JSON list of C-alpha atoms in Angstrom, two decimals:
[
{"chain": "A", "resi": 385, "resn": "UNK", "atom": "CA", "xyz": [-6.79, -16.20, 87.04]},
{"chain": "A", "resi": 386, "resn": "UNK", "atom": "CA", "xyz": [-8.54, -16.32, 83.81]},
{"chain": "A", "resi": 387, "resn": "UNK", "atom": "CA", "xyz": [-6.77, -14.83, 80.83]},
{"chain": "A", "resi": 388, "resn": "UNK", "atom": "CA", "xyz": [-7.10, -14.41, 76.95]},
{"chain": "A", "resi": 389, "resn": "UNK", "atom": "CA", "xyz": [-4.55, -16.36, 75.47]},
{"chain": "A", "resi": 390, "resn": "UNK", "atom": "CA", "xyz": [-2.89, -15.78, 72.03]},
{"chain": "A", "resi": 391, "resn": "UNK", "atom": "CA", "xyz": [-0.63, -17.90, 69.59]},
{"chain": "A", "resi": 392, "resn": "UNK", "atom": "CA", "xyz": [1.98, -17.37, 68.25]},
{"chain": "A", "resi": 393, "resn": "UNK", "atom": "CA", "xyz": [3.57, -14.58, 70.45]},
{"chain": "A", "resi": 394, "resn": "UNK", "atom": "CA", "xyz": [5.76, -13.64, 67.79]},
{"chain": "A", "resi": 395, "resn": "UNK", "atom": "CA", "xyz": [5.69, -14.22, 63.80]},
{"chain": "A", "resi": 396, "resn": "UNK", "atom": "CA", "xyz": [8.19, -13.38, 61.23]},
{"chain": "A", "resi": 397, "resn": "UNK", "atom": "CA", "xyz": [7.17, -14.26, 57.63]},
{"chain": "A", "resi": 398, "resn": "UNK", "atom": "CA", "xyz": [8.06, -13.51, 54.18]},
{"chain": "A", "resi": 399, "resn": "UNK", "atom": "CA", "xyz": [5.81, -11.33, 52.00]},
{"chain": "A", "resi": 400, "resn": "UNK", "atom": "CA", "xyz": [3.04, -13.49, 50.27]},
{"chain": "A", "resi": 401, "resn": "UNK", "atom": "CA", "xyz": [2.87, -16.02, 52.80]},
{"chain": "A", "resi": 402, "resn": "UNK", "atom": "CA", "xyz": [-0.19, -17.07, 54.95]},
{"chain": "A", "resi": 403, "resn": "UNK", "atom": "CA", "xyz": [-0.46, -16.03, 58.54]},
{"chain": "A", "resi": 404, "resn": "UNK", "atom": "CA", "xyz": [-2.99, -17.54, 61.05]},
{"chain": "A", "resi": 405, "resn": "UNK", "atom": "CA", "xyz": [-3.21, -16.07, 64.55]},
{"chain": "A", "resi": 406, "resn": "UNK", "atom": "CA", "xyz": [-5.18, -17.75, 67.19]},
{"chain": "A", "resi": 407, "resn": "UNK", "atom": "CA", "xyz": [-6.95, -16.65, 70.27]},
{"chain": "A", "resi": 408, "resn": "UNK", "atom": "CA", "xyz": [-8.83, -18.38, 73.14]},
{"chain": "A", "resi": 409, "resn": "UNK", "atom": "CA", "xyz": [-11.16, -16.10, 75.14]},
{"chain": "A", "resi": 410, "resn": "UNK", "atom": "CA", "xyz": [-11.79, -16.07, 78.58]},
{"chain": "A", "resi": 411, "resn": "UNK", "atom": "CA", "xyz": [-14.04, -19.16, 79.25]},
{"chain": "A", "resi": 412, "resn": "UNK", "atom": "CA", "xyz": [-17.75, -17.67, 79.44]},
{"chain": "A", "resi": 413, "resn": "UNK", "atom": "CA", "xyz": [-17.13, -14.62, 77.40]},
{"chain": "A", "resi": 414, "resn": "UNK", "atom": "CA", "xyz": [-19.21, -14.20, 74.44]},
{"chain": "A", "resi": 415, "resn": "UNK", "atom": "CA", "xyz": [-17.73, -11.28, 72.70]},
{"chain": "A", "resi": 416, "resn": "UNK", "atom": "CA", "xyz": [-14.43, -11.46, 70.74]},
{"chain": "A", "resi": 417, "resn": "UNK", "atom": "CA", "xyz": [-12.55, -8.55, 69.23]},
{"chain": "A", "resi": 418, "resn": "UNK", "atom": "CA", "xyz": [-9.59, -8.53, 67.07]},
{"chain": "A", "resi": 419, "resn": "UNK", "atom": "CA", "xyz": [-7.37, -5.30, 66.97]},
{"chain": "A", "resi": 420, "resn": "UNK", "atom": "CA", "xyz": [-4.12, -4.12, 65.26]},
{"chain": "A", "resi": 421, "resn": "UNK", "atom": "CA", "xyz": [-1.86, -1.65, 66.86]},
{"chain": "A", "resi": 422, "resn": "UNK", "atom": "CA", "xyz": [0.98, 0.21, 64.92]},
{"chain": "A", "resi": 423, "resn": "UNK", "atom": "CA", "xyz": [2.87, 3.26, 66.09]},
{"chain": "A", "resi": 424, "resn": "UNK", "atom": "CA", "xyz": [1.42, 5.40, 63.23]},
{"chain": "A", "resi": 425, "resn": "UNK", "atom": "CA", "xyz": [-2.10, 4.23, 63.51]},
{"chain": "A", "resi": 426, "resn": "UNK", "atom": "CA", "xyz": [-2.73, 3.42, 67.15]},
{"chain": "A", "resi": 427, "resn": "UNK", "atom": "CA", "xyz": [-5.32, 0.73, 68.07]},
{"chain": "A", "resi": 428, "resn": "UNK", "atom": "CA", "xyz": [-7.56, -0.27, 65.36]},
{"chain": "A", "resi": 429, "resn": "UNK", "atom": "CA", "xyz": [-10.60, -2.55, 65.75]},
{"chain": "A", "resi": 430, "resn": "UNK", "atom": "CA", "xyz": [-10.43, -5.25, 62.87]},
{"chain": "A", "resi": 431, "resn": "UNK", "atom": "CA", "xyz": [-13.44, -7.42, 63.83]},
{"chain": "A", "resi": 432, "resn": "UNK", "atom": "CA", "xyz": [-15.93, -8.22, 66.38]},
{"chain": "A", "resi": 433, "resn": "UNK", "atom": "CA", "xyz": [-17.96, -11.33, 67.39]},
{"chain": "A", "resi": 434, "resn": "UNK", "atom": "CA", "xyz": [-20.77, -11.96, 69.69]},
{"chain": "A", "resi": 435, "resn": "UNK", "atom": "CA", "xyz": [-21.80, -15.53, 70.36]},
{"chain": "A", "resi": 436, "resn": "UNK", "atom": "CA", "xyz": [-19.47, -16.50, 67.51]},
{"chain": "A", "resi": 437, "resn": "UNK", "atom": "CA", "xyz": [-21.52, -14.56, 65.01]},
{"chain": "A", "resi": 438, "resn": "UNK", "atom": "CA", "xyz": [-19.56, -11.65, 63.27]},
{"chain": "A", "resi": 439, "resn": "UNK", "atom": "CA", "xyz": [-21.04, -8.27, 64.06]},
{"chain": "A", "resi": 440, "resn": "UNK", "atom": "CA", "xyz": [-18.55, -5.89, 62.59]},
{"chain": "A", "resi": 441, "resn": "UNK", "atom": "CA", "xyz": [-15.55, -6.44, 60.36]},
{"chain": "A", "resi": 442, "resn": "UNK", "atom": "CA", "xyz": [-15.81, -2.97, 58.73]},
{"chain": "A", "resi": 443, "resn": "UNK", "atom": "CA", "xyz": [-12.26, -2.29, 59.80]},
{"chain": "A", "resi": 444, "resn": "UNK", "atom": "CA", "xyz": [-10.68, -5.23, 58.30]},
{"chain": "A", "resi": 445, "resn": "UNK", "atom": "CA", "xyz": [-9.18, -5.35, 54.68]},
{"chain": "A", "resi": 446, "resn": "UNK", "atom": "CA", "xyz": [-11.45, -7.85, 53.12]},
{"chain": "A", "resi": 447, "resn": "UNK", "atom": "CA", "xyz": [-9.26, -8.78, 50.18]},
{"chain": "A", "resi": 448, "resn": "UNK", "atom": "CA", "xyz": [-6.56, -10.33, 52.44]},
{"chain": "A", "resi": 449, "resn": "UNK", "atom": "CA", "xyz": [-7.87, -10.69, 56.04]},
{"chain": "A", "resi": 450, "resn": "UNK", "atom": "CA", "xyz": [-10.51, -13.06, 57.36]},
{"chain": "A", "resi": 451, "resn": "UNK", "atom": "CA", "xyz": [-11.70, -13.67, 61.00]},
{"chain": "A", "resi": 452, "resn": "UNK", "atom": "CA", "xyz": [-13.54, -16.72, 62.17]},
{"chain": "A", "resi": 453, "resn": "UNK", "atom": "CA", "xyz": [-14.83, -18.48, 65.24]},
{"chain": "A", "resi": 454, "resn": "UNK", "atom": "CA", "xyz": [-14.91, -22.22, 64.61]},
{"chain": "A", "resi": 455, "resn": "UNK", "atom": "CA", "xyz": [-16.11, -22.68, 68.21]},
{"chain": "A", "resi": 456, "resn": "UNK", "atom": "CA", "xyz": [-16.43, -20.64, 71.43]},
{"chain": "A", "resi": 457, "resn": "UNK", "atom": "CA", "xyz": [-13.01, -21.27, 72.66]},
{"chain": "A", "resi": 458, "resn": "UNK", "atom": "CA", "xyz": [-11.28, -20.38, 69.43]},
{"chain": "A", "resi": 459, "resn": "UNK", "atom": "CA", "xyz": [-11.01, -17.21, 67.43]},
{"chain": "A", "resi": 460, "resn": "UNK", "atom": "CA", "xyz": [-8.58, -17.14, 64.30]},
{"chain": "A", "resi": 461, "resn": "UNK", "atom": "CA", "xyz": [-7.46, -14.16, 62.14]},
{"chain": "A", "resi": 462, "resn": "UNK", "atom": "CA", "xyz": [-5.76, -15.09, 58.78]},
{"chain": "A", "resi": 463, "resn": "UNK", "atom": "CA", "xyz": [-4.01, -13.02, 56.51]},
{"chain": "A", "resi": 464, "resn": "UNK", "atom": "CA", "xyz": [-3.26, -14.32, 53.00]},
{"chain": "A", "resi": 465, "resn": "UNK", "atom": "CA", "xyz": [-1.29, -13.10, 51.23]},
{"chain": "A", "resi": 466, "resn": "UNK", "atom": "CA", "xyz": [0.76, -10.92, 53.68]},
{"chain": "A", "resi": 467, "resn": "UNK", "atom": "CA", "xyz": [2.24, -7.69, 53.06]},
{"chain": "A", "resi": 468, "resn": "UNK", "atom": "CA", "xyz": [5.04, -5.68, 54.69]},
{"chain": "A", "resi": 469, "resn": "UNK", "atom": "CA", "xyz": [2.36, -3.17, 55.75]},
{"chain": "A", "resi": 470, "resn": "UNK", "atom": "CA", "xyz": [0.62, -5.94, 57.78]},
{"chain": "A", "resi": 471, "resn": "UNK", "atom": "CA", "xyz": [3.50, -5.78, 60.26]},
{"chain": "A", "resi": 472, "resn": "UNK", "atom": "CA", "xyz": [2.03, -4.75, 63.52]},
{"chain": "A", "resi": 473, "resn": "UNK", "atom": "CA", "xyz": [0.80, -6.25, 67.01]},
{"chain": "A", "resi": 474, "resn": "UNK", "atom": "CA", "xyz": [-2.39, -7.93, 66.62]},
{"chain": "A", "resi": 475, "resn": "UNK", "atom": "CA", "xyz": [-4.52, -8.24, 69.86]},
{"chain": "A", "resi": 476, "resn": "UNK", "atom": "CA", "xyz": [-7.47, -10.36, 70.65]},
{"chain": "A", "resi": 477, "resn": "UNK", "atom": "CA", "xyz": [-9.75, -9.34, 73.59]},
{"chain": "A", "resi": 478, "resn": "UNK", "atom": "CA", "xyz": [-12.92, -10.87, 75.06]},
{"chain": "A", "resi": 479, "resn": "UNK", "atom": "CA", "xyz": [-15.72, -9.53, 76.95]},
{"chain": "A", "resi": 480, "resn": "UNK", "atom": "CA", "xyz": [-18.73, -10.78, 79.07]},
{"chain": "A", "resi": 481, "resn": "UNK", "atom": "CA", "xyz": [-21.16, -9.28, 76.65]},
{"chain": "A", "resi": 482, "resn": "UNK", "atom": "CA", "xyz": [-22.63, -7.14, 79.39]},
{"chain": "A", "resi": 483, "resn": "UNK", "atom": "CA", "xyz": [-24.12, -3.82, 78.60]},
{"chain": "A", "resi": 484, "resn": "UNK", "atom": "CA", "xyz": [-20.85, -2.10, 78.49]},
{"chain": "A", "resi": 485, "resn": "UNK", "atom": "CA", "xyz": [-18.92, -3.78, 75.60]},
{"chain": "A", "resi": 486, "resn": "UNK", "atom": "CA", "xyz": [-15.91, -1.36, 76.35]},
{"chain": "A", "resi": 487, "resn": "UNK", "atom": "CA", "xyz": [-14.94, -3.62, 79.36]},
{"chain": "A", "resi": 488, "resn": "UNK", "atom": "CA", "xyz": [-12.57, -5.92, 77.48]},
{"chain": "A", "resi": 489, "resn": "UNK", "atom": "CA", "xyz": [-9.75, -8.21, 78.58]},
{"chain": "A", "resi": 490, "resn": "UNK", "atom": "CA", "xyz": [-6.84, -8.27, 76.05]},
{"chain": "A", "resi": 491, "resn": "UNK", "atom": "CA", "xyz": [-4.48, -11.10, 75.30]},
{"chain": "A", "resi": 492, "resn": "UNK", "atom": "CA", "xyz": [-0.80, -10.58, 75.09]},
{"chain": "A", "resi": 493, "resn": "UNK", "atom": "CA", "xyz": [-0.86, -10.04, 71.30]},
{"chain": "A", "resi": 494, "resn": "UNK", "atom": "CA", "xyz": [0.89, -11.44, 68.31]},
{"chain": "A", "resi": 495, "resn": "UNK", "atom": "CA", "xyz": [3.96, -9.37, 67.07]},
{"chain": "A", "resi": 496, "resn": "UNK", "atom": "CA", "xyz": [3.85, -9.91, 63.32]},
{"chain": "A", "resi": 497, "resn": "UNK", "atom": "CA", "xyz": [6.89, -8.93, 61.00]},
{"chain": "A", "resi": 498, "resn": "UNK", "atom": "CA", "xyz": [6.29, -9.37, 57.17]},
{"chain": "A", "resi": 499, "resn": "UNK", "atom": "CA", "xyz": [9.65, -8.94, 55.36]},
{"chain": "B", "resi": 748, "resn": "UNK", "atom": "CA", "xyz": [-11.24, 15.81, 63.28]},
{"chain": "B", "resi": 749, "resn": "UNK", "atom": "CA", "xyz": [-10.60, 12.33, 65.03]},
{"chain": "B", "resi": 750, "resn": "UNK", "atom": "CA", "xyz": [-13.29, 10.81, 66.70]},
{"chain": "B", "resi": 751, "resn": "UNK", "atom": "CA", "xyz": [-11.39, 10.48, 70.08]},
{"chain": "B", "resi": 752, "resn": "UNK", "atom": "CA", "xyz": [-8.38, 12.70, 70.76]},
{"chain": "B", "resi": 753, "resn": "UNK", "atom": "CA", "xyz": [-5.76, 12.63, 73.38]},
{"chain": "B", "resi": 754, "resn": "UNK", "atom": "CA", "xyz": [-2.68, 14.73, 73.96]},
{"chain": "B", "resi": 755, "resn": "UNK", "atom": "CA", "xyz": [0.11, 12.26, 73.26]},
{"chain": "B", "resi": 756, "resn": "UNK", "atom": "CA", "xyz": [2.40, 13.71, 75.96]},
{"chain": "B", "resi": 757, "resn": "UNK", "atom": "CA", "xyz": [4.65, 12.51, 77.43]},
{"chain": "B", "resi": 758, "resn": "UNK", "atom": "CA", "xyz": [3.68, 14.20, 80.74]},
{"chain": "B", "resi": 759, "resn": "UNK", "atom": "CA", "xyz": [6.73, 13.99, 82.95]},
{"chain": "B", "resi": 760, "resn": "UNK", "atom": "CA", "xyz": [5.46, 13.94, 86.48]},
{"chain": "B", "resi": 761, "resn": "UNK", "atom": "CA", "xyz": [7.67, 14.15, 89.71]},
{"chain": "B", "resi": 762, "resn": "UNK", "atom": "CA", "xyz": [6.88, 11.15, 92.04]},
{"chain": "B", "resi": 763, "resn": "UNK", "atom": "CA", "xyz": [4.27, 12.02, 94.57]},
{"chain": "B", "resi": 764, "resn": "UNK", "atom": "CA", "xyz": [2.77, 14.60, 92.27]},
{"chain": "B", "resi": 765, "resn": "UNK", "atom": "CA", "xyz": [-0.67, 14.96, 90.71]},
{"chain": "B", "resi": 766, "resn": "UNK", "atom": "CA", "xyz": [-1.36, 14.78, 86.97]},
{"chain": "B", "resi": 767, "resn": "UNK", "atom": "CA", "xyz": [-4.40, 15.11, 85.02]},
{"chain": "B", "resi": 768, "resn": "UNK", "atom": "CA", "xyz": [-5.11, 14.80, 81.19]},
{"chain": "B", "resi": 769, "resn": "UNK", "atom": "CA", "xyz": [-8.31, 14.87, 79.02]},
{"chain": "B", "resi": 770, "resn": "UNK", "atom": "CA", "xyz": [-9.74, 13.11, 76.20]},
{"chain": "B", "resi": 771, "resn": "UNK", "atom": "CA", "xyz": [-12.18, 14.69, 73.88]},
{"chain": "B", "resi": 772, "resn": "UNK", "atom": "CA", "xyz": [-14.74, 12.79, 71.65]},
{"chain": "B", "resi": 773, "resn": "UNK", "atom": "CA", "xyz": [-16.65, 14.00, 68.67]},
{"chain": "B", "resi": 774, "resn": "UNK", "atom": "CA", "xyz": [-19.87, 11.89, 68.61]},
{"chain": "B", "resi": 775, "resn": "UNK", "atom": "CA", "xyz": [-22.25, 13.42, 71.04]},
{"chain": "B", "resi": 776, "resn": "UNK", "atom": "CA", "xyz": [-24.23, 10.27, 71.01]},
{"chain": "B", "resi": 777, "resn": "UNK", "atom": "CA", "xyz": [-21.33, 8.31, 72.95]},
{"chain": "B", "resi": 778, "resn": "UNK", "atom": "CA", "xyz": [-22.70, 6.47, 75.70]},
{"chain": "B", "resi": 779, "resn": "UNK", "atom": "CA", "xyz": [-20.08, 4.64, 77.61]},
{"chain": "B", "resi": 780, "resn": "UNK", "atom": "CA", "xyz": [-16.44, 5.87, 78.43]},
{"chain": "B", "resi": 781, "resn": "UNK", "atom": "CA", "xyz": [-13.25, 3.98, 79.65]},
{"chain": "B", "resi": 782, "resn": "UNK", "atom": "CA", "xyz": [-9.76, 4.21, 80.68]},
{"chain": "B", "resi": 783, "resn": "UNK", "atom": "CA", "xyz": [-7.09, 1.73, 79.78]},
{"chain": "B", "resi": 784, "resn": "UNK", "atom": "CA", "xyz": [-3.54, 1.44, 80.74]},
{"chain": "B", "resi": 785, "resn": "UNK", "atom": "CA", "xyz": [-0.84, 0.07, 78.31]},
{"chain": "B", "resi": 786, "resn": "UNK", "atom": "CA", "xyz": [2.65, -0.59, 79.41]},
{"chain": "B", "resi": 787, "resn": "UNK", "atom": "CA", "xyz": [5.47, -0.50, 76.85]},
{"chain": "B", "resi": 788, "resn": "UNK", "atom": "CA", "xyz": [5.07, -3.74, 74.70]},
{"chain": "B", "resi": 789, "resn": "UNK", "atom": "CA", "xyz": [2.16, -4.96, 76.67]},
{"chain": "B", "resi": 790, "resn": "UNK", "atom": "CA", "xyz": [-1.40, -5.30, 76.17]},
{"chain": "B", "resi": 791, "resn": "UNK", "atom": "CA", "xyz": [-4.04, -2.79, 77.33]},
{"chain": "B", "resi": 792, "resn": "UNK", "atom": "CA", "xyz": [-5.65, -3.27, 80.53]},
{"chain": "B", "resi": 793, "resn": "UNK", "atom": "CA", "xyz": [-8.93, -1.81, 81.79]},
{"chain": "B", "resi": 794, "resn": "UNK", "atom": "CA", "xyz": [-8.27, 0.74, 84.43]},
{"chain": "B", "resi": 795, "resn": "UNK", "atom": "CA", "xyz": [-11.53, 2.25, 84.95]},
{"chain": "B", "resi": 796, "resn": "UNK", "atom": "CA", "xyz": [-14.96, 2.60, 83.48]},
{"chain": "B", "resi": 797, "resn": "UNK", "atom": "CA", "xyz": [-16.48, 6.11, 83.84]},
{"chain": "B", "resi": 798, "resn": "UNK", "atom": "CA", "xyz": [-19.87, 6.27, 84.94]},
{"chain": "B", "resi": 799, "resn": "UNK", "atom": "CA", "xyz": [-22.22, 9.22, 84.76]},
{"chain": "B", "resi": 800, "resn": "UNK", "atom": "CA", "xyz": [-20.45, 12.19, 85.69]},
{"chain": "B", "resi": 801, "resn": "UNK", "atom": "CA", "xyz": [-17.29, 10.24, 86.99]},
{"chain": "B", "resi": 802, "resn": "UNK", "atom": "CA", "xyz": [-15.87, 7.95, 89.56]},
{"chain": "B", "resi": 803, "resn": "UNK", "atom": "CA", "xyz": [-12.95, 7.37, 91.80]},
{"chain": "B", "resi": 804, "resn": "UNK", "atom": "CA", "xyz": [-10.81, 4.30, 92.51]},
{"chain": "B", "resi": 805, "resn": "UNK", "atom": "CA", "xyz": [-7.94, 4.84, 95.01]},
{"chain": "B", "resi": 806, "resn": "UNK", "atom": "CA", "xyz": [-5.62, 7.43, 93.59]},
{"chain": "B", "resi": 807, "resn": "UNK", "atom": "CA", "xyz": [-7.31, 7.49, 90.23]},
{"chain": "B", "resi": 808, "resn": "UNK", "atom": "CA", "xyz": [-10.31, 9.87, 89.59]},
{"chain": "B", "resi": 809, "resn": "UNK", "atom": "CA", "xyz": [-12.20, 9.85, 86.16]},
{"chain": "B", "resi": 810, "resn": "UNK", "atom": "CA", "xyz": [-14.62, 12.48, 85.23]},
{"chain": "B", "resi": 811, "resn": "UNK", "atom": "CA", "xyz": [-17.15, 13.06, 82.32]},
{"chain": "B", "resi": 812, "resn": "UNK", "atom": "CA", "xyz": [-18.16, 16.31, 80.97]},
{"chain": "B", "resi": 813, "resn": "UNK", "atom": "CA", "xyz": [-20.89, 15.61, 78.37]},
{"chain": "B", "resi": 814, "resn": "UNK", "atom": "CA", "xyz": [-21.44, 19.33, 77.65]},
{"chain": "B", "resi": 815, "resn": "UNK", "atom": "CA", "xyz": [-17.81, 19.67, 76.53]},
{"chain": "B", "resi": 816, "resn": "UNK", "atom": "CA", "xyz": [-17.57, 16.13, 75.36]},
{"chain": "B", "resi": 817, "resn": "UNK", "atom": "CA", "xyz": [-14.45, 15.14, 77.09]},
{"chain": "B", "resi": 818, "resn": "UNK", "atom": "CA", "xyz": [-13.40, 12.76, 79.95]},
{"chain": "B", "resi": 819, "resn": "UNK", "atom": "CA", "xyz": [-10.54, 13.23, 82.26]},
{"chain": "B", "resi": 820, "resn": "UNK", "atom": "CA", "xyz": [-8.21, 11.11, 84.26]},
{"chain": "B", "resi": 821, "resn": "UNK", "atom": "CA", "xyz": [-6.49, 12.44, 87.35]},
{"chain": "B", "resi": 822, "resn": "UNK", "atom": "CA", "xyz": [-3.71, 10.48, 89.07]},
{"chain": "B", "resi": 823, "resn": "UNK", "atom": "CA", "xyz": [-2.83, 11.57, 92.78]},
{"chain": "B", "resi": 824, "resn": "UNK", "atom": "CA", "xyz": [0.46, 10.76, 94.66]},
{"chain": "B", "resi": 825, "resn": "UNK", "atom": "CA", "xyz": [2.02, 9.49, 91.41]},
{"chain": "B", "resi": 826, "resn": "UNK", "atom": "CA", "xyz": [4.13, 6.36, 91.74]},
{"chain": "B", "resi": 827, "resn": "UNK", "atom": "CA", "xyz": [6.92, 5.07, 89.40]},
{"chain": "B", "resi": 828, "resn": "UNK", "atom": "CA", "xyz": [4.66, 2.12, 88.44]},
{"chain": "B", "resi": 829, "resn": "UNK", "atom": "CA", "xyz": [2.12, 4.57, 87.06]},
{"chain": "B", "resi": 830, "resn": "UNK", "atom": "CA", "xyz": [4.34, 5.38, 84.16]},
{"chain": "B", "resi": 831, "resn": "UNK", "atom": "CA", "xyz": [2.43, 3.93, 81.13]},
{"chain": "B", "resi": 832, "resn": "UNK", "atom": "CA", "xyz": [0.40, 4.96, 78.20]},
{"chain": "B", "resi": 833, "resn": "UNK", "atom": "CA", "xyz": [-3.31, 5.83, 79.08]},
{"chain": "B", "resi": 834, "resn": "UNK", "atom": "CA", "xyz": [-5.79, 5.05, 76.35]},
{"chain": "B", "resi": 835, "resn": "UNK", "atom": "CA", "xyz": [-9.33, 6.49, 76.16]},
{"chain": "B", "resi": 836, "resn": "UNK", "atom": "CA", "xyz": [-12.14, 4.31, 74.92]},
{"chain": "B", "resi": 837, "resn": "UNK", "atom": "CA", "xyz": [-15.36, 5.70, 73.83]},
{"chain": "B", "resi": 838, "resn": "UNK", "atom": "CA", "xyz": [-18.38, 3.59, 73.10]},
{"chain": "B", "resi": 839, "resn": "UNK", "atom": "CA", "xyz": [-21.20, 4.72, 70.62]},
{"chain": "B", "resi": 840, "resn": "UNK", "atom": "CA", "xyz": [-24.37, 3.42, 69.96]},
{"chain": "B", "resi": 841, "resn": "UNK", "atom": "CA", "xyz": [-24.39, 0.01, 68.51]},
{"chain": "B", "resi": 842, "resn": "UNK", "atom": "CA", "xyz": [-21.25, -0.82, 70.75]},
{"chain": "B", "resi": 843, "resn": "UNK", "atom": "CA", "xyz": [-18.91, 0.90, 68.33]},
{"chain": "B", "resi": 844, "resn": "UNK", "atom": "CA", "xyz": [-15.59, 1.39, 70.26]},
{"chain": "B", "resi": 845, "resn": "UNK", "atom": "CA", "xyz": [-13.06, 3.96, 69.24]},
{"chain": "B", "resi": 846, "resn": "UNK", "atom": "CA", "xyz": [-9.67, 4.05, 71.02]},
{"chain": "B", "resi": 847, "resn": "UNK", "atom": "CA", "xyz": [-7.79, 7.39, 71.52]},
{"chain": "B", "resi": 848, "resn": "UNK", "atom": "CA", "xyz": [-4.22, 7.38, 70.50]},
{"chain": "B", "resi": 849, "resn": "UNK", "atom": "CA", "xyz": [-2.86, 7.52, 74.08]},
{"chain": "B", "resi": 850, "resn": "UNK", "atom": "CA", "xyz": [-1.45, 9.84, 76.58]},
{"chain": "B", "resi": 851, "resn": "UNK", "atom": "CA", "xyz": [2.01, 8.91, 77.76]},
{"chain": "B", "resi": 852, "resn": "UNK", "atom": "CA", "xyz": [2.95, 9.50, 81.49]},
{"chain": "B", "resi": 853, "resn": "UNK", "atom": "CA", "xyz": [6.31, 9.21, 82.74]},
{"chain": "B", "resi": 854, "resn": "UNK", "atom": "CA", "xyz": [6.66, 9.43, 86.45]},
{"chain": "B", "resi": 855, "resn": "UNK", "atom": "CA", "xyz": [10.25, 10.26, 87.73]},
{"chain": "B", "resi": 856, "resn": "UNK", "atom": "CA", "xyz": [11.93, 10.15, 91.17]}
]
């Protein structure tokens, strides 16, 4: 049963520290998405990759966030420096890149708490 | 006005009953539509893609009304396990996805 995996599942850090979240998309999927979910804002798209190339990162705060795909099996989301307002659940999702990009498979998420 | 709007609920549903709720979208150029289900403290999972005017999958029926710019989800013979938050997703041109805030459904014995 192919799944998207994310590490770490939980992260507690102090304000100002760097946070790196990792995602392994489903093998063969060529689109990867990073989302952030909070009670107040719901699910927000941060970044979107196709064939490892970034297509849309307009939802991501550029000054502190960065997203990369070093290879087809790894996507990373970094926050440096982290702030308390970054506390949220960060989801990675992958898709087959078919005509319907909305058909995505989500990982279990990284629950980030910044104190 | 939000691009994708949903009634947050909760919709309290007796077990075995039918429940339906809508999702409205503002971009008339939207091309594809989806329903996701999210359980508490879990990731969203694709429930249904909505094709042309609608489609059915077991107890779940999704319908699209392009003229009025909304999609609906109907759940028949509700089970306790149907309790979840249902997220509407709208895909516009350029594969831009927008998620609604979700509708919470509570099925009670």
